[in-house]
Amino acid sequence: MNGLSGTGESAERILFEDVGNLIGQHHQLWGQFDSSRVLLTGVTGFVGSFLVRFFSGLRQQGVADVALVLCGRNEEKARNRLGAFIDPERDSFLIGDVRDSLTEAAISGIDFCVHAASNANPVAYSRDPVGTLMTNVCGTYHVIDALRGQASTLRRMVYLSSVEAYGRHDNQLPLTEGSDGSMDPSNVRDCYPVGKIAAENLCAGAVAQYGLPVSVARLSYLYGPGDSIDDPKVTTAFLADLKAGRDIMMLSSGRQRRTYCYIEDAVFAILLLLLRGDNRTYNVSSMADIVTVADIARTAVDLFGNGVQKVRFEQPSERVGSRFSPIQDNILDNTRIRRLGFKASMDFRTGFERTGLYFGLARGYGGKETGGRTRGQ
């Protein structure tokens, strides 16, 4: 299996349904993108690729004529993954690493920008901490620097940050955008949250110094079709275990609580920020989807287990444990973005089932055909 794709026509159908639902449920909003030019970085990633599909869908359905500038490191990979959604007459590629300067001429006339380029693989944080940090900091600087001359015409840039920007905190929950925590600059694993919070500060500086309209989206834990089953985060790792015929191996008690957000809902939030956001930070989460890591493991076995597979617990080695984010509750308050009209469309169990089906898992003894969506907060 290709790590960033599901298996065959059924996987494509699931993604097609999600994109179509996002367009159809909020059809009245999307005309505001008509005749616009949109810069997207990180286009082969989980969020970036969904955005490409979304804007392509707007064109195909005659909702909005959008031109895309697609920034990525590997044009061949982008074309293989997204070729069916790229219009050679409207869209252009800007191939390169965001850690290097972007060509201003190539991104002139930009109306909207979503800066999604980032190393988001926890294993890679330990293997390439310098690259992880520099992609967030230097990458964000170069995007801002290339757009600074368009401050009067750019309608909005959205930078994708992370729940990890809250660092280690005292569990005063839920976490609002004004909550803060601590980070350890001597801890290599902290390259990711340190990079995210530094990039957020660059965005604030761009607003103050250059007058750029920038919103920051602090994404909670995302999951859904289009993700990579090779990603070591729990939602994909548990499904990978079951698909390989293994038991799920828990390397902690799994009691920590988290707010999750389905990819379709997360992209809806990002699009709302492009159209309605202010120059501030917004948590992106579903308050209806507060689950523990152990809950996710049990749900995975219930939906896709073969009746023999189970959840097992094991103490991780020091090397493996060093890859983990702090074991704590991370519940993001989404009041601010709900004021812009955000409401989640997917409950966790249904969304997780769709994710497993996307990756080609068969429904197990506890799985059953879902009858629709349960709207959340």
XYZ file of C-alpha atoms in Angstrom:
377
model
C 0.000 0.000 0.000
C 1.124 3.505 -0.729
C 1.563 5.118 2.659
C -0.473 8.190 1.804
C -3.343 6.474 0.066
C -5.950 3.860 0.665
C -6.656 0.859 -1.484
C -8.396 1.158 -4.815
C -11.765 2.514 -5.824
C -13.421 2.198 -2.414
C -10.782 4.429 -0.816
C -11.203 7.031 -3.542
C -14.978 6.863 -3.112
C -14.706 7.607 0.620
C -12.542 10.674 -0.006
C -14.845 11.769 -2.836
C -17.837 11.546 -0.487
C -16.109 13.631 2.186
C -15.083 16.362 -0.240
C -18.550 16.366 -1.780
C -20.179 16.621 1.633
C -17.996 19.579 2.588
C -18.898 21.386 -0.620
C -22.593 20.560 -0.407
C -23.142 21.261 3.297
C -21.726 24.785 3.057
C -22.389 25.557 -0.591
C -23.372 29.160 0.107
C -19.879 30.032 1.380
C -17.694 28.844 -1.436
C -18.601 31.433 -4.069
C -16.316 33.785 -2.144
C -13.373 31.850 -3.592
C -14.425 32.591 -7.182
C -11.718 34.170 -9.376
C -9.114 33.771 -6.639
C -5.532 32.501 -6.655
C -4.651 30.229 -3.746
C -1.151 29.315 -2.554
C -0.944 25.940 -0.804
C 2.237 24.589 0.775
C 2.672 20.990 1.876
C 0.319 19.795 -0.855
C 1.215 16.098 -0.630
C 0.467 15.977 3.090
C -2.731 14.970 4.863
C -4.331 18.420 5.060
C -2.758 19.902 1.934
C -3.948 17.109 -0.349
C -7.513 17.384 0.983
C -7.451 21.117 0.233
C -6.354 20.426 -3.351
C -9.246 18.001 -3.761
C -11.653 20.535 -2.286
C -10.695 23.403 -4.602
C -10.720 21.038 -7.574
C -14.232 20.016 -6.551
C -15.350 23.651 -6.491
C -14.217 23.991 -10.096
C -15.739 20.719 -11.256
C -19.107 21.621 -9.747
C -19.015 25.148 -11.171
C -19.090 26.725 -7.710
C -15.889 28.781 -7.974
C -13.107 29.213 -10.507
C -9.931 28.893 -8.440
C -6.308 28.900 -9.600
C -3.865 26.991 -7.396
C -0.168 27.538 -6.774
C 1.054 24.237 -5.343
C 4.240 24.318 -3.325
C 6.006 21.040 -2.637
C 9.396 19.382 -2.672
C 8.626 16.661 -5.204
C 6.625 17.429 -8.348
C 6.490 13.772 -9.414
C 5.017 12.760 -6.059
C 2.508 15.611 -6.240
C 1.421 14.691 -9.754
C 1.135 11.002 -8.892
C -0.963 11.747 -5.834
C -3.002 14.682 -7.094
C -2.732 14.651 -10.890
C -6.450 14.025 -11.379
C -7.242 17.223 -9.461
C -4.772 19.566 -11.162
C -5.796 21.784 -14.069
C -2.677 22.574 -16.139
C -4.324 25.697 -17.546
C -5.122 27.169 -14.126
C -2.671 25.609 -11.686
C 1.085 25.878 -11.342
C 3.772 24.121 -9.329
C 6.366 25.838 -7.198
C 8.833 23.026 -6.575
C 11.307 23.399 -3.761
C 11.838 23.242 -0.029
C 10.145 25.990 1.990
C 13.337 26.192 4.025
C 14.745 27.927 0.936
C 13.552 31.279 -0.384
C 10.402 31.282 -2.499
C 10.318 33.129 -5.813
C 8.104 36.162 -5.334
C 7.331 36.390 -9.045
C 5.946 32.843 -9.011
C 3.437 33.658 -6.296
C 2.315 37.123 -7.318
C -1.383 37.907 -7.192
C -2.169 35.542 -4.318
C -5.569 36.019 -2.686
C -5.416 33.220 -0.103
C -2.636 31.105 1.377
C -2.664 27.995 3.564
C 0.805 27.209 4.887
C 0.625 23.495 5.691
C 4.225 22.422 5.060
C 5.664 20.758 8.145
C 7.305 17.573 9.292
C 4.445 15.887 11.157
C 5.911 12.448 11.833
C 6.888 11.934 15.493
C 9.575 9.388 14.601
C 11.217 11.942 12.318
C 11.337 14.507 15.129
C 14.058 12.408 16.734
C 15.765 11.474 13.478
C 15.799 14.982 12.008
C 15.207 17.524 14.776
C 17.095 20.290 12.951
C 15.100 19.791 9.766
C 11.851 19.644 11.735
C 12.582 22.919 13.497
C 13.856 24.704 10.394
C 10.896 23.663 8.245
C 8.536 25.342 10.687
C 10.628 28.429 11.397
C 12.494 29.114 8.146
C 9.644 27.767 6.050
C 7.148 30.117 7.662
C 9.567 33.031 7.360
C 10.028 32.417 3.623
C 6.282 32.206 2.985
C 5.754 35.455 4.890
C 8.686 37.122 3.155
C 7.357 36.183 -0.281
C 3.879 37.525 0.557
C 4.866 40.688 2.421
C 4.654 42.820 -0.722
C 1.031 41.721 -1.207
C -0.256 42.867 2.182
C -2.815 45.206 0.623
C -4.304 42.563 -1.692
C -3.841 39.271 0.180
C -7.197 38.398 1.693
C -5.821 35.968 4.286
C -3.051 33.540 5.123
C -3.676 30.641 7.507
C -0.743 28.990 9.254
C -1.328 25.453 10.486
C 0.004 25.050 14.008
C -0.634 22.226 16.448
C -2.030 21.259 19.829
C 1.615 20.635 20.720
C 2.154 24.401 20.808
C 0.649 24.257 24.323
C 3.651 22.242 25.544
C 3.542 20.777 29.046
C 0.730 22.349 31.029
C -0.977 22.063 34.415
C -4.174 20.424 33.086
C -6.363 23.501 33.534
C -8.824 22.299 30.912
C -10.123 22.905 28.374
C -7.166 24.700 26.811
C -8.123 28.077 25.388
C -6.026 30.050 22.946
C -4.638 32.034 25.881
C -3.466 28.968 27.809
C 0.258 28.412 28.042
C 2.660 25.699 29.049
C 6.365 24.979 29.040
C 8.877 23.431 26.653
C 12.355 22.068 27.238
C 14.891 23.400 24.714
C 17.312 20.638 25.717
C 14.780 17.926 24.814
C 15.281 16.974 21.162
C 11.619 15.861 20.871
C 10.566 19.458 21.589
C 11.887 20.557 18.181
C 8.329 20.250 16.869
C 6.393 22.302 19.462
C 9.223 24.846 19.720
C 9.152 25.237 15.938
C 5.381 25.634 15.916
C 5.285 28.288 18.623
C 8.192 30.175 17.007
C 6.353 30.143 13.681
C 3.223 31.445 15.401
C 5.286 34.339 16.719
C 6.579 35.020 13.200
C 2.957 35.232 12.047
C 2.167 37.730 14.809
C 5.213 39.720 13.753
C 4.089 39.711 10.116
C 0.731 41.145 11.160
C 2.352 43.883 13.239
C 5.266 44.765 10.965
C 4.012 44.087 7.436
C 0.252 44.358 7.852
C -0.271 40.831 6.519
C -3.652 39.290 7.392
C -2.677 36.032 9.125
C -4.695 33.577 11.204
C -3.179 30.669 13.117
C -5.048 27.352 13.284
C -3.979 25.243 16.256
C -5.063 21.837 15.060
C -6.082 19.180 17.548
C -5.442 15.511 16.786
C -6.573 14.916 13.204
C -7.639 11.633 11.648
C -9.520 10.452 8.608
C -9.293 9.223 5.020
C -6.225 10.475 3.179
C -3.942 9.978 6.166
C -0.912 7.677 6.008
C -1.223 4.246 7.583
C 2.550 4.376 8.050
C 2.221 7.365 10.384
C 3.106 6.286 13.950
C 0.347 8.303 15.614
C -2.154 6.169 17.470
C -5.138 6.362 15.101
C -3.155 5.035 12.153
C -0.775 2.783 14.108
C -3.673 0.891 15.697
C -5.329 0.339 12.319
C -2.010 -0.801 10.845
C -1.654 -3.362 13.634
C -5.093 -4.808 12.978
C -4.600 -4.876 9.215
C -1.349 -6.800 9.690
C -3.138 -9.317 11.916
C -1.429 -8.147 15.093
C -2.848 -7.267 18.480
C -2.778 -3.567 19.346
C 0.221 -2.859 21.531
C -0.338 0.021 23.974
C 2.861 1.648 25.229
C 1.103 3.593 27.996
C -2.018 3.251 30.119
C -3.870 5.230 27.461
C -5.823 7.230 30.028
C -4.913 10.623 28.572
C -7.916 12.450 27.098
C -7.758 14.263 23.779
C -9.993 16.220 21.439
C -9.939 14.748 17.955
C -11.144 16.249 14.683
C -12.088 14.491 11.446
C -10.145 15.733 8.412
C -13.235 17.051 6.614
C -14.187 19.106 9.668
C -10.634 20.386 10.150
C -10.499 21.574 6.541
C -13.876 23.269 6.998
C -12.395 25.185 9.927
C -9.360 26.221 7.866
C -11.604 27.445 5.051
C -13.696 29.435 7.528
C -10.509 31.119 8.710
C -9.626 32.061 5.132
C -13.035 33.685 4.685
C -13.911 34.973 8.169
C -10.814 34.784 10.345
C -9.113 37.612 12.205
C -5.448 38.136 12.991
C -5.434 35.754 15.930
C -5.123 32.114 16.957
C -7.987 29.602 16.764
C -8.215 26.121 18.258
C -9.555 23.573 15.766
C -11.199 20.629 17.506
C -14.458 18.794 18.033
C -15.562 19.160 21.649
C -17.905 16.204 21.096
C -14.919 13.969 20.361
C -13.084 13.798 23.684
C -11.652 10.293 23.815
C -8.797 8.516 25.550
C -6.057 6.687 23.695
C -7.342 3.466 25.267
C -10.829 4.283 23.918
C -9.348 4.503 20.419
C -7.643 1.130 20.775
C -10.834 -0.541 22.007
C -12.884 1.103 19.242
C -10.414 -0.115 16.620
C -10.668 -3.710 17.866
C -14.455 -3.465 18.096
C -14.779 -2.150 14.535
C -12.101 -4.147 12.751
C -10.851 -6.921 15.032
C -11.188 -10.526 13.914
C -12.567 -11.732 17.237
C -9.172 -12.893 18.457
C -7.196 -9.661 18.307
C -7.055 -7.650 21.511
C -5.421 -4.654 23.169
C -2.182 -5.417 25.025
C -0.109 -3.177 27.281
C 3.678 -2.996 27.344
C 6.212 -0.627 28.895
C 8.090 1.209 26.111
C 11.863 1.313 25.950
C 13.547 4.622 26.751
C 14.376 5.090 23.064
C 10.790 4.525 21.941
C 9.380 6.596 24.808
C 11.529 9.561 23.793
C 9.453 9.901 20.611
C 6.227 10.536 22.505
C 4.605 13.857 23.251
C 3.986 14.518 26.982
C 1.448 12.104 28.491
C -1.255 14.557 29.564
C -4.829 15.523 28.758
C -5.071 17.827 25.728
C -8.617 19.129 25.335
C -8.911 22.170 23.087
C -11.736 24.650 23.625
C -13.179 25.536 20.210
C -15.494 28.362 21.299
C -13.625 30.958 19.264
C -13.896 29.167 15.928
C -17.502 28.142 16.587
C -18.291 31.857 16.634
C -17.242 31.901 12.962
C -19.828 29.220 12.162
C -17.825 26.051 12.747
C -19.633 22.891 13.711
C -18.212 19.395 13.374
C -20.111 16.983 11.130
C -18.578 13.681 12.192
C -18.598 11.728 15.440
C -15.426 9.818 16.280
C -16.676 6.257 15.886
C -18.195 6.891 12.459
C -15.156 8.844 11.298
C -12.760 6.202 12.584
C -14.721 3.502 10.802
C -14.497 5.466 7.549
C -10.758 5.793 8.114
C -10.308 2.053 8.553
C -12.405 1.307 5.470
C -10.295 3.803 3.522
C -7.211 1.783 4.455
C -8.851 -1.415 3.275
C -9.726 -2.994 6.621
C -12.755 -5.251 6.732
C -15.451 -4.682 9.322
C -14.922 -7.006 12.255
C -17.316 -8.612 14.689
C -18.326 -5.233 16.165
C -18.453 -3.238 12.938
C -21.682 -2.438 11.144
C -22.794 -0.210 8.327
C -23.036 3.360 9.615
C -26.184 5.228 8.837
C -24.846 8.738 8.541
C -23.143 11.464 10.486
C -23.610 12.590 14.043
C -23.025 16.296 14.250
C -20.737 17.490 16.995
C -19.443 20.790 18.301
